[in-house]
Every structure is written in C-alpha cells, then in structure tokens.
Amino acid sequence: MTIDSSPVKFIPALPGQPVPEIRTISGGRPVFRAELPDGRIAWLVTGYDNVRLVLVDQRFSRALAVAPGQARPGFEMFAAGSINGTDPPEHTRLRKLVASAFTARRVEALRPRVTSIVNQLIDAMARRPQPTDLVAGFSLPLPAQVICEMLGVPAADTGQFHAWSDTIMGDWQRDSDEIMTALAELYGYFGALIEIKRARPADDLISGLIAARDDADRLSEQELTVMCCTLLIGGHETTANQINLSLLLLFDHPGQVAKLRADPGLIPAAVEELLRYVRLGSLPPARVTTEDVQLGGVTIPAGEQVMPLFGTANRDPSVFTDPGRFDVTRDAASHLTFGAGVHHCLGAQLARVELQEAFRGLVGRLPGLRLAVPAGDLEFKPGMAIHSLRELPVRWGEP
Amino acid sequence: MSRWKVSVDKNICISSAMCVALAPGRFVLDEQQRSGPAEAEIDPDELVRDAAASCPSEAISLVDADTGQPVDLDQ
C-alpha cells in the first residue's frame, strides 16, 4: 500500500443535505487518508469493527490529538487536560472522580426530576401562542437545567453560559480569539463559583469535587475548573440537538410516531434508534497514533491524526440489518454514538433518561407536533462538531 | 495477598467497552458486545480495579477470593 497517495477531499454534509456515499469517496477502502474542510490531513476510519477498535485501543491517543498546536478550533481547544483530552492513567484518575455521579443507578434516581422539568417546560410552551420555538422553550433548557442542578450552578445563570457554550462549541470558522475569550470568561465564572461553594458546600457535584481536591488532593485547582466546564458544556448542545434532529426525523415518519403514541413502552428502543440514525455531528473527536498501527489493510504511521466515523459504524450492514431504514422497533442499542472505551460518553445514561422523558412528554402531551415552517427554512449554525439548530418553530394540535 | 474473583452482570452491561480499553486482556466482549472477564479469578490488578470503579453501569463485581468480601474500588 502507499501512504503518499494524495488524500481524498472529505466534505461532510450538513443536515438536510444528502450524505456523501462514503464508499464512493474512499474508493471502497475502509481506512483512507483525507483532506478535511480545514485543510488538515487525517486518516478516516469506517465500519463498525474498525471504528470500535480506534476507540478502544490505547495506541490511538486523545491527549496527542488535543496537544497545543494539534487541536482543531472550537471545543477541542479546551479539551487538553480534561477528561475529554487525556489518556490513562491521568484520564482514569479524573474520570473516577465523577464516574459515580453518572452511573445508570444514580441517573435513574434523577428520572422523576427530569420528568418534572419536561412537564414544566411543556406547560410553559402550551401557554405561549403557536408557533413557538422548541429550542428556546424545550430542547436547550431541559439538559441545561438538569446539568446545572447536578453541578450546583444557579439556574438563573443558564443564559449566560449558554452564550459561552455556543461560542466554544459552535462555528469552527470563528475567530480563535473569540473562542479563547469565551473560555476565559467561563473559567472565571467557575473560579468564582468554586470559591462560593468552598465557603458554603452543598450537596452537589462541584462541592464533591472541591472536597476531592481539598481533602484528598486528587486533582489540581486547574483540573477542578476544567472539569466543571467540561461537564457543563458536554451536557448542553449534545442532548439539545439530539432532541432537535430526532424531532425533524420523526416529523418525516408519522407512522413511527403513531407507534410510539400507541405504545409508549417503545420509547427506550426508539431513543436508541434515534441515537443510531441521527447524524448529530460530522467530525468526531480525533485520535493520534502512538505507534504504527495496521488497520483495514493499511499501516497508519505513528503520529498521524485518525478520525473514527461514527456514522459509518451506525450504518454498517453487518451489524444493523437494512441500516438505512429508520425503525423505532429495532434493537439499535449497540450503536457507537456515545463512543466506546475509556472516552465512552460520561453522560450517556443521563442523556438516555433525558431523551426518553423528552419524547415521552412531547409525543404524549403534544399530539400533532409538527414543523411550523418549511424544513428548508431551518437554519443550522456553522460548525462540524454538532449540528446545532438556531430555532425550531413548531405547532401542535389539530391542523 | 489473596486473589480476586471477577464477574460482569451481562444484564446491566451497556457495552461501553470501558473495561476492555482500561484493562487490556482482562475483559472480552461477546457477540452482543456484552463484557465478561477473560479469567474469572486473577491476582490483584489495579487496572481491573479502575475498570470496576469506572464502569458506567456498575456491572463489574470484584470480590476477595478468600473472604468473599467486595474489593474496595475507591483506592
């Protein structure tokens, strides 16, 4: 094989655009070099087994991918030193500090609170004239309020740090200085909040992390601040836009919605299928090889960027029968949307509970929920990490 | 030092593969991507302790092979 063959141009599709047929781009190769829209060269990895291997095998490093000078603009710039940008054993030390708060058991205990927030938000939307914006009224405040309550962030500050999160997660063509300014402001905010919590501890995650730092020296002050920012931002745009994009998909499949209305017991399976089918982002968190690695018939040299394409794993016909068909009754739970290995999404179980309760509420309480504008008028923010919808105007009830 | 018995509750495993990545060679995934121990009894191994402590569904159980007591995961 040749590693000096010229890379393939890879231009990810935005939502609503036809998905480029990856086999056509790659010439049928499961692992191939590509030039990304920002001019970087990376090895793109496709197919379920190959993607999973990249995620699980420690020869693919996250820390090297977000080292200074390597990171892509946007949220990758602040991943260095966080649970999203370290390798074991540093990663293990940091992740263990928060893992217990996000286990399936702990998150299940939060379900009644999540349901209650869902109902309050739907009540408030129902009081407003239609059409109403579901992003501002539901999909964003739901995960924001949940993660704020877990962390111990005053709910009144949600709007402020949503603006920061938006700048950091959003447009990768945005001026880097603007992103760094937002980051500095977010760090400053948490620095001040940590001092308040240090003086008056509460029963929340921030206070728990402060105790881990002050009583047991298990993380540095910088790591403490970065952890708070990571948890806050990680719980925001992801779940919010998974709700938005799932709804757009469901609007096009009324028969599937009818099944959920008839049998709400299908909702957990439907959430897995929505996680499998929806393309939440176009470019995954990169890895860098620590040594030469044989994969998919090629040798990826040490020190090169590798991108595991989750979407190709989730549409791999050897794992999912007729993968292009959206079917809320299928068993889709082995999708790789939350990743795998040490960086398996910390908030995966929380996201599942939020999504299940969100759709139980929306499908059950707002029959006839539909887009209030032509789909072509919807506007996505620029940026490739998350397909973030600016507004989602909806109506419900009788047409 | 007594050995550890390792088990995984496949009914609550969510296939995160956290354990497979953290403690290479200690866990294997089956056809359904559910984890299980490569060996049911092992010498104490800090990476296996880390894997049990980091498991998102708390599916991994570690017990002292002599006493039957749970191994302290928070070390």
Coordinates of C-alpha atoms in Angstrom, one line a residue:
Chain A
M1 CA 0.0 0.0 0.0
T2 CA 1.1 3.6 -0.4
I3 CA 0.8 6.2 2.2
D4 CA 1.9 9.0 -0.1
S5 CA -1.1 8.8 -2.4
S6 CA -2.9 12.1 -2.5
P7 CA -5.6 12.4 0.1
V8 CA -9.3 12.3 -0.8
K9 CA -11.2 15.6 -0.2
F10 CA -13.8 15.0 2.6
I11 CA -16.6 17.5 2.8
P12 CA -19.1 16.4 5.5
A13 CA -22.8 17.0 4.7
L14 CA -24.8 19.3 6.8
P15 CA -28.2 18.1 8.0
G16 CA -30.7 18.2 5.1
Q17 CA -28.0 17.6 2.6
P18 CA -27.6 14.2 1.0
V19 CA -25.0 12.2 2.9
P20 CA -22.0 11.6 0.7
E21 CA -21.6 7.9 -0.1
I22 CA -18.5 7.1 1.9
R23 CA -17.7 4.1 -0.2
T24 CA -17.6 6.3 -3.3
I25 CA -15.3 8.8 -1.6
S26 CA -13.0 6.2 -0.3
G27 CA -12.9 4.0 -3.4
G28 CA -14.1 1.1 -1.2
R29 CA -11.2 1.4 1.2
P30 CA -12.3 1.1 4.9
V31 CA -9.4 3.3 6.1
F32 CA -8.1 6.1 3.9
R33 CA -6.3 9.4 4.0
A34 CA -8.5 12.5 3.6
E35 CA -8.2 16.3 3.5
L36 CA -10.7 17.8 5.9
P37 CA -12.5 21.1 5.2
D38 CA -10.0 23.0 7.3
G39 CA -7.1 21.6 5.3
R40 CA -5.9 19.1 7.8
I41 CA -4.9 15.6 6.7
A42 CA -6.4 12.7 8.7
W43 CA -7.0 9.0 8.3
L44 CA -10.7 8.4 8.2
V45 CA -11.8 5.1 9.6
T46 CA -15.1 3.5 8.6
G47 CA -17.1 0.4 9.5
Y48 CA -18.3 -0.9 12.9
D49 CA -15.3 -3.0 13.9
N50 CA -12.6 -0.6 12.7
V51 CA -14.3 2.4 14.4
R52 CA -14.7 0.5 17.6
L53 CA -11.0 -0.6 17.5
V54 CA -9.9 3.0 17.3
L55 CA -12.0 3.9 20.3
V56 CA -10.9 1.1 22.5
D57 CA -7.2 0.6 21.5
Q58 CA -4.9 2.7 23.6
R59 CA -2.5 3.1 20.6
F60 CA -5.0 5.8 19.5
S61 CA -4.4 8.8 21.8
R62 CA -6.8 11.6 22.6
A63 CA -4.1 13.5 24.6
L64 CA -1.9 13.8 21.5
A65 CA -4.8 14.9 19.3
V66 CA -5.6 17.9 21.5
A67 CA -2.0 18.8 22.4
P68 CA -1.1 22.5 21.7
G69 CA -0.9 23.2 18.0
Q70 CA -2.8 20.0 17.1
A71 CA -6.3 20.7 18.3
R72 CA -8.9 21.9 15.8
P73 CA -10.5 25.2 16.6
G74 CA -13.6 25.1 18.8
F75 CA -14.2 22.8 21.7
E76 CA -11.1 20.7 21.0
M77 CA -9.0 23.7 22.0
F78 CA -10.0 23.3 25.6
A79 CA -10.0 19.6 25.8
A80 CA -6.3 19.3 26.7
G81 CA -6.0 18.2 30.3
S82 CA -9.8 17.4 30.6
I83 CA -11.4 14.0 30.7
N84 CA -12.1 14.6 27.0
G85 CA -8.4 15.1 26.2
T86 CA -6.3 12.8 28.4
D87 CA -5.2 9.2 28.2
P88 CA -4.9 6.7 31.0
P89 CA -3.7 6.9 33.7
E90 CA -4.4 10.7 34.0
H91 CA -7.8 10.1 32.4
T92 CA -8.6 7.3 34.8
R93 CA -7.8 9.5 37.9
L94 CA -10.0 12.3 36.7
R95 CA -12.9 10.2 35.4
K96 CA -13.1 8.2 38.6
L97 CA -13.9 11.4 40.5
V98 CA -17.1 11.9 38.5
A99 CA -18.0 8.5 37.3
S100 CA -20.1 7.6 40.3
A101 CA -22.4 10.6 39.8
F102 CA -23.3 9.4 36.2
T103 CA -23.8 5.7 36.7
A104 CA -27.0 4.1 35.4
R105 CA -28.2 3.7 39.0
R106 CA -27.6 7.3 40.1
V107 CA -29.1 8.7 36.9
E108 CA -32.2 6.5 37.2
A109 CA -32.8 8.2 40.6
L110 CA -32.9 11.6 38.8
R111 CA -35.6 10.4 36.4
P112 CA -38.6 11.8 38.4
R113 CA -36.9 15.2 38.5
V114 CA -36.2 15.1 34.7
T115 CA -39.9 14.2 34.1
S116 CA -40.9 17.1 36.2
I117 CA -38.7 19.5 34.3
V118 CA -40.1 18.1 31.0
N119 CA -43.6 18.7 32.2
Q120 CA -42.9 22.3 33.4
L121 CA -41.3 23.2 30.1
I122 CA -44.2 21.7 28.1
D123 CA -46.7 23.6 30.3
A124 CA -44.9 26.8 29.7
M125 CA -44.8 26.2 25.9
A126 CA -48.5 25.4 25.9
R127 CA -49.2 28.8 27.4
R128 CA -47.5 30.6 24.6
P129 CA -49.1 31.4 21.2
Q130 CA -48.2 29.0 18.4
P131 CA -45.9 28.7 16.6
T132 CA -43.3 28.6 19.3
D133 CA -39.6 27.9 19.3
L134 CA -38.8 24.5 20.7
V135 CA -35.1 25.2 21.0
A136 CA -35.5 28.1 23.4
G137 CA -38.6 26.6 25.1
F138 CA -37.6 22.9 25.5
S139 CA -34.6 21.2 23.9
L140 CA -32.0 23.6 25.3
P141 CA -33.4 24.4 28.8
L142 CA -34.1 20.7 29.6
P143 CA -30.4 19.4 29.6
A144 CA -29.2 22.8 30.8
Q145 CA -31.4 22.8 33.9
V146 CA -30.5 19.1 34.6
I147 CA -26.7 19.5 34.5
C148 CA -26.9 22.8 36.4
E149 CA -28.8 21.2 39.2
M150 CA -26.3 18.3 39.3
L151 CA -23.3 20.6 39.3
G152 CA -24.9 23.2 41.7
V153 CA -24.9 26.1 39.2
P154 CA -27.6 28.7 39.8
A155 CA -30.3 28.1 37.1
A156 CA -30.5 31.9 36.7
D157 CA -27.1 31.8 35.0
T158 CA -28.1 29.4 32.3
G159 CA -28.5 32.0 29.6
Q160 CA -25.1 33.4 30.3
F161 CA -23.2 30.2 30.0
H162 CA -25.3 29.1 27.1
A163 CA -23.7 32.0 25.2
W164 CA -20.3 30.8 26.2
S165 CA -21.0 27.2 25.3
D166 CA -22.4 28.4 21.9
T167 CA -19.2 30.3 21.1
I168 CA -16.9 27.4 22.2
M169 CA -18.9 24.6 20.6
G170 CA -20.1 26.4 17.5
D171 CA -18.6 27.8 14.4
W172 CA -15.1 26.4 13.7
Q173 CA -14.5 29.3 11.3
R174 CA -15.0 31.7 14.2
D175 CA -12.0 33.8 15.2
S176 CA -9.9 31.7 17.7
D177 CA -9.6 34.8 19.9
E178 CA -13.3 34.9 20.3
I179 CA -13.4 31.3 21.5
M180 CA -10.5 31.9 23.9
T181 CA -12.3 34.9 25.3
A182 CA -15.4 32.9 25.9
L183 CA -13.3 30.1 27.5
A184 CA -11.5 32.6 29.8
E185 CA -14.9 34.1 30.9
L186 CA -16.3 30.6 31.6
Y187 CA -13.2 29.7 33.6
G188 CA -13.6 32.9 35.5
Y189 CA -17.2 32.2 36.2
F190 CA -16.4 28.7 37.6
G191 CA -13.4 30.1 39.5
A192 CA -15.7 32.4 41.4
L193 CA -18.4 29.8 41.9
I194 CA -15.9 27.3 43.3
E195 CA -14.9 29.9 45.9
I196 CA -18.5 30.3 46.9
K197 CA -19.0 26.6 47.2
R198 CA -15.7 26.2 49.0
A199 CA -17.1 28.6 51.7
R200 CA -20.5 27.0 51.7
P201 CA -20.5 23.4 50.5
A202 CA -23.8 22.0 49.2
D203 CA -25.0 18.5 48.1
D204 CA -23.8 18.9 44.5
L205 CA -21.1 17.8 42.1
I206 CA -19.0 21.0 42.4
S207 CA -18.8 20.7 46.2
G208 CA -17.9 17.0 45.9
L209 CA -15.0 17.8 43.5
I210 CA -13.8 20.6 45.8
A211 CA -13.7 18.0 48.7
A212 CA -11.8 15.6 46.4
R213 CA -9.3 18.4 45.8
D214 CA -9.0 20.0 49.3
D215 CA -9.3 16.8 51.4
A216 CA -7.5 14.2 49.3
D217 CA -5.5 16.3 46.7
R218 CA -6.9 14.1 43.9
L219 CA -7.0 16.9 41.3
S220 CA -5.4 20.3 40.9
E221 CA -7.3 23.6 41.0
Q222 CA -7.0 24.0 37.3
E223 CA -8.3 20.4 36.8
L224 CA -11.2 21.3 39.0
T225 CA -12.2 24.3 37.0
V226 CA -11.7 22.5 33.7
M227 CA -13.8 19.5 34.9
C228 CA -16.7 21.9 35.8
C229 CA -16.6 23.5 32.3
T230 CA -16.4 20.1 30.6
L231 CA -19.4 18.7 32.4
L232 CA -21.4 21.9 31.8
I233 CA -20.6 22.1 28.1
G234 CA -20.7 18.4 27.5
G235 CA -24.3 18.3 28.8
H236 CA -25.6 21.1 26.6
E237 CA -25.6 21.2 22.8
T238 CA -25.3 17.5 22.5
T239 CA -28.6 16.5 24.1
A240 CA -30.4 19.6 22.9
N241 CA -29.6 19.0 19.3
Q242 CA -30.2 15.3 19.6
I243 CA -33.7 16.3 20.6
N244 CA -34.0 18.7 17.7
L245 CA -32.6 16.4 15.0
S246 CA -34.7 13.5 16.3
L247 CA -37.8 15.6 16.0
L248 CA -37.0 16.5 12.4
L249 CA -36.6 12.8 11.6
L250 CA -39.9 11.9 13.4
F251 CA -41.8 14.7 11.6
D252 CA -40.9 12.9 8.4
H253 CA -42.0 9.5 9.8
P254 CA -45.6 9.9 11.2
G255 CA -46.1 6.2 11.1
Q256 CA -43.3 5.7 13.6
V257 CA -44.7 8.5 15.8
A258 CA -48.1 6.7 15.8
K259 CA -46.4 3.6 17.0
L260 CA -44.9 5.5 20.0
R261 CA -48.2 7.1 20.8
A262 CA -49.9 3.7 20.7
D263 CA -47.2 2.0 22.8
P264 CA -45.0 4.4 25.0
G265 CA -43.2 1.2 26.1
L266 CA -41.3 1.5 22.8
I267 CA -39.7 4.8 23.8
P268 CA -36.4 3.5 25.2
A269 CA -35.9 1.4 22.0
A270 CA -36.9 4.4 19.9
V271 CA -34.3 6.6 21.6
E272 CA -31.6 4.1 20.8
E273 CA -32.7 4.0 17.1
L274 CA -32.7 7.8 17.1
L275 CA -29.2 7.9 18.5
R276 CA -28.1 5.4 15.8
Y277 CA -29.8 7.1 12.9
V278 CA -29.5 10.8 13.6
R279 CA -26.2 12.4 12.5
L280 CA -25.5 14.7 15.4
G281 CA -22.2 15.9 14.1
S282 CA -19.9 15.5 11.1
L283 CA -16.5 15.3 12.6
P284 CA -15.7 13.1 15.6
P285 CA -13.1 13.8 18.3
A286 CA -9.8 12.9 16.6
R287 CA -7.1 10.5 17.9
V288 CA -3.3 10.4 17.1
T289 CA -1.4 7.1 16.7
T290 CA 1.3 6.5 19.3
E291 CA 2.9 3.9 17.0
D292 CA 2.5 2.4 13.6
V293 CA -0.9 0.6 13.5
Q294 CA -2.2 -1.9 11.0
L295 CA -5.9 -1.2 10.3
G296 CA -8.2 -2.0 7.4
G297 CA -5.4 -3.2 5.2
V298 CA -3.2 -0.1 5.7
T299 CA -0.4 0.9 8.0
I300 CA -1.2 4.2 9.8
P301 CA 2.2 5.7 10.7
A302 CA 2.9 6.9 14.3
G303 CA 1.9 10.5 15.0
E304 CA -0.9 10.8 12.5
Q305 CA -4.5 12.1 13.0
V306 CA -7.2 9.5 12.9
M307 CA -11.0 10.1 12.7
P308 CA -13.3 7.3 13.6
L309 CA -16.5 8.0 11.6
F310 CA -19.3 7.0 13.9
G311 CA -22.0 7.4 11.3
T312 CA -20.4 4.6 9.2
A313 CA -20.4 2.3 12.2
N314 CA -24.0 3.0 12.9
R315 CA -24.9 2.2 9.3
D316 CA -22.8 -0.9 9.0
P317 CA -25.0 -3.5 7.3
S318 CA -23.0 -6.3 9.0
V319 CA -24.3 -5.1 12.4
F320 CA -27.6 -3.4 11.6
T321 CA -30.0 -5.1 9.1
D322 CA -31.1 -2.7 6.3
P323 CA -29.3 0.2 8.1
G324 CA -30.8 3.0 6.0
R325 CA -34.3 2.2 7.3
F326 CA -35.4 4.1 10.4
D327 CA -37.4 1.8 12.6
V328 CA -38.2 2.6 16.3
T329 CA -38.9 -1.1 17.0
R330 CA -35.5 -2.4 16.1
D331 CA -32.8 -3.2 18.6
A332 CA -30.2 -0.5 17.9
A333 CA -28.6 -0.4 21.3
S334 CA -25.1 -1.4 20.0
H335 CA -24.7 1.9 18.1
L336 CA -21.5 3.8 18.8
T337 CA -22.9 7.3 19.1
F338 CA -21.7 7.5 22.7
G339 CA -18.3 6.2 21.6
A340 CA -16.6 3.3 23.4
G341 CA -13.6 2.6 25.6
V342 CA -12.3 5.0 28.2
H343 CA -13.9 8.0 26.5
H344 CA -17.4 6.4 26.3
C345 CA -19.6 9.4 27.0
L346 CA -19.7 10.1 30.7
G347 CA -23.2 11.5 30.3
A348 CA -24.6 8.6 28.2
Q349 CA -27.0 7.3 30.8
L350 CA -28.1 10.8 31.7
A351 CA -28.7 11.6 28.0
R352 CA -30.8 8.4 27.7
V353 CA -33.0 9.4 30.6
E354 CA -33.4 13.0 29.3
L355 CA -34.2 11.8 25.8
Q356 CA -36.6 9.1 26.9
E357 CA -38.5 11.6 29.2
A358 CA -38.4 14.3 26.5
F359 CA -40.0 12.1 23.9
R360 CA -42.5 10.6 26.3
G361 CA -43.6 14.1 27.1
L362 CA -43.6 15.6 23.6
V363 CA -45.3 12.6 21.9
G364 CA -47.7 12.0 24.8
R365 CA -48.7 15.6 25.5
L366 CA -48.4 17.4 22.2
P367 CA -50.2 15.3 19.7
G368 CA -49.8 16.6 16.1
L369 CA -46.5 18.2 16.9
R370 CA -45.1 19.4 13.6
L371 CA -42.8 22.0 12.0
A372 CA -44.3 25.4 11.6
V373 CA -42.0 26.5 8.7
P374 CA -40.8 24.7 5.6
A375 CA -37.9 22.4 6.5
G376 CA -35.7 24.3 4.1
D377 CA -36.0 27.5 6.1
L378 CA -34.4 25.9 9.2
E379 CA -31.0 27.4 10.0
F380 CA -28.1 25.5 11.3
K381 CA -25.2 27.2 13.0
P382 CA -21.9 26.7 11.1
G383 CA -19.6 24.1 12.7
M384 CA -19.0 20.5 12.2
A385 CA -18.8 19.0 15.7
I386 CA -22.5 19.4 16.4
H387 CA -25.3 20.2 14.0
S388 CA -26.8 23.0 16.0
L389 CA -30.2 24.3 15.1
R390 CA -30.8 28.0 15.8
E391 CA -34.6 27.8 16.1
L392 CA -37.2 25.0 15.7
P393 CA -40.6 26.7 15.2
V394 CA -43.4 24.2 15.9
R395 CA -47.2 23.8 16.2
W396 CA -49.3 21.0 17.6
G397 CA -53.0 20.0 17.9
E398 CA -55.5 19.9 15.0
P399 CA -54.1 21.3 11.7
Chain B
M1 CA -2.4 -11.2 49.0
S2 CA -5.5 -13.1 48.2
R3 CA -6.8 -13.3 44.6
W4 CA -9.8 -11.6 43.2
K5 CA -12.9 -13.1 41.6
V6 CA -14.1 -11.0 38.6
S7 CA -17.6 -11.1 37.2
V8 CA -19.7 -9.0 35.0
D9 CA -23.5 -8.8 35.1
K10 CA -24.4 -9.0 31.4
N11 CA -27.9 -7.9 32.1
I12 CA -26.8 -4.5 33.1
C13 CA -23.7 -4.1 30.9
I14 CA -24.3 -1.3 28.4
S15 CA -21.4 -2.3 26.1
S16 CA -19.3 0.9 26.8
A17 CA -16.2 -1.2 26.5
M18 CA -14.7 1.0 29.2
C19 CA -13.2 -2.1 30.9
V20 CA -11.8 -3.6 27.7
A21 CA -10.0 -0.3 27.0
L22 CA -8.8 0.3 30.6
A23 CA -7.6 -3.2 31.4
P24 CA -6.4 -4.8 28.1
G25 CA -6.7 -8.5 28.1
R26 CA -8.8 -8.7 31.3
F27 CA -12.2 -8.4 29.7
V28 CA -13.7 -9.7 26.5
L29 CA -16.9 -8.7 24.6
D30 CA -19.3 -11.4 23.4
E31 CA -21.3 -11.3 20.1
Q32 CA -23.8 -8.9 21.7
Q33 CA -20.9 -6.6 22.8
R34 CA -21.5 -7.5 26.4
S35 CA -18.4 -7.8 28.6
G36 CA -17.2 -10.7 30.6
P37 CA -13.9 -11.5 32.4
A38 CA -11.2 -13.1 30.4
E39 CA -10.3 -15.1 33.6
A40 CA -12.7 -15.5 36.5
E41 CA -10.0 -15.3 39.1
I42 CA -6.9 -13.1 38.9
D43 CA -4.1 -11.7 41.0
P44 CA -4.9 -8.2 42.2
D45 CA -4.6 -5.8 39.4
E46 CA -5.1 -2.0 39.8
L47 CA -6.3 -1.7 36.2
V48 CA -9.1 -4.1 36.9
R49 CA -10.0 -2.1 40.0
D50 CA -10.0 1.0 37.8
A51 CA -12.3 -0.7 35.3
A52 CA -14.7 -1.7 38.0
A53 CA -14.7 1.8 39.5
S54 CA -15.2 3.4 36.1
C55 CA -17.9 1.1 34.7
P56 CA -20.9 3.3 33.8
S57 CA -23.4 0.7 34.7
E58 CA -21.6 -0.7 37.8
A59 CA -21.8 -4.1 36.1
I60 CA -18.3 -5.4 37.2
S61 CA -18.1 -7.2 40.6
L62 CA -14.7 -7.8 42.3
V63 CA -14.6 -9.9 45.4
D64 CA -11.8 -11.3 47.5
A65 CA -11.4 -14.9 46.6
D66 CA -10.6 -15.9 50.2
T67 CA -13.1 -13.9 52.2
G68 CA -15.9 -13.3 49.6
Q69 CA -15.9 -9.6 50.6
P70 CA -16.2 -6.9 47.9
V71 CA -12.9 -5.4 46.9
D72 CA -12.7 -1.6 47.8
L73 CA -13.0 0.2 44.5
D74 CA -12.2 3.6 45.8
Q75 CA -8.5 3.3 46.2

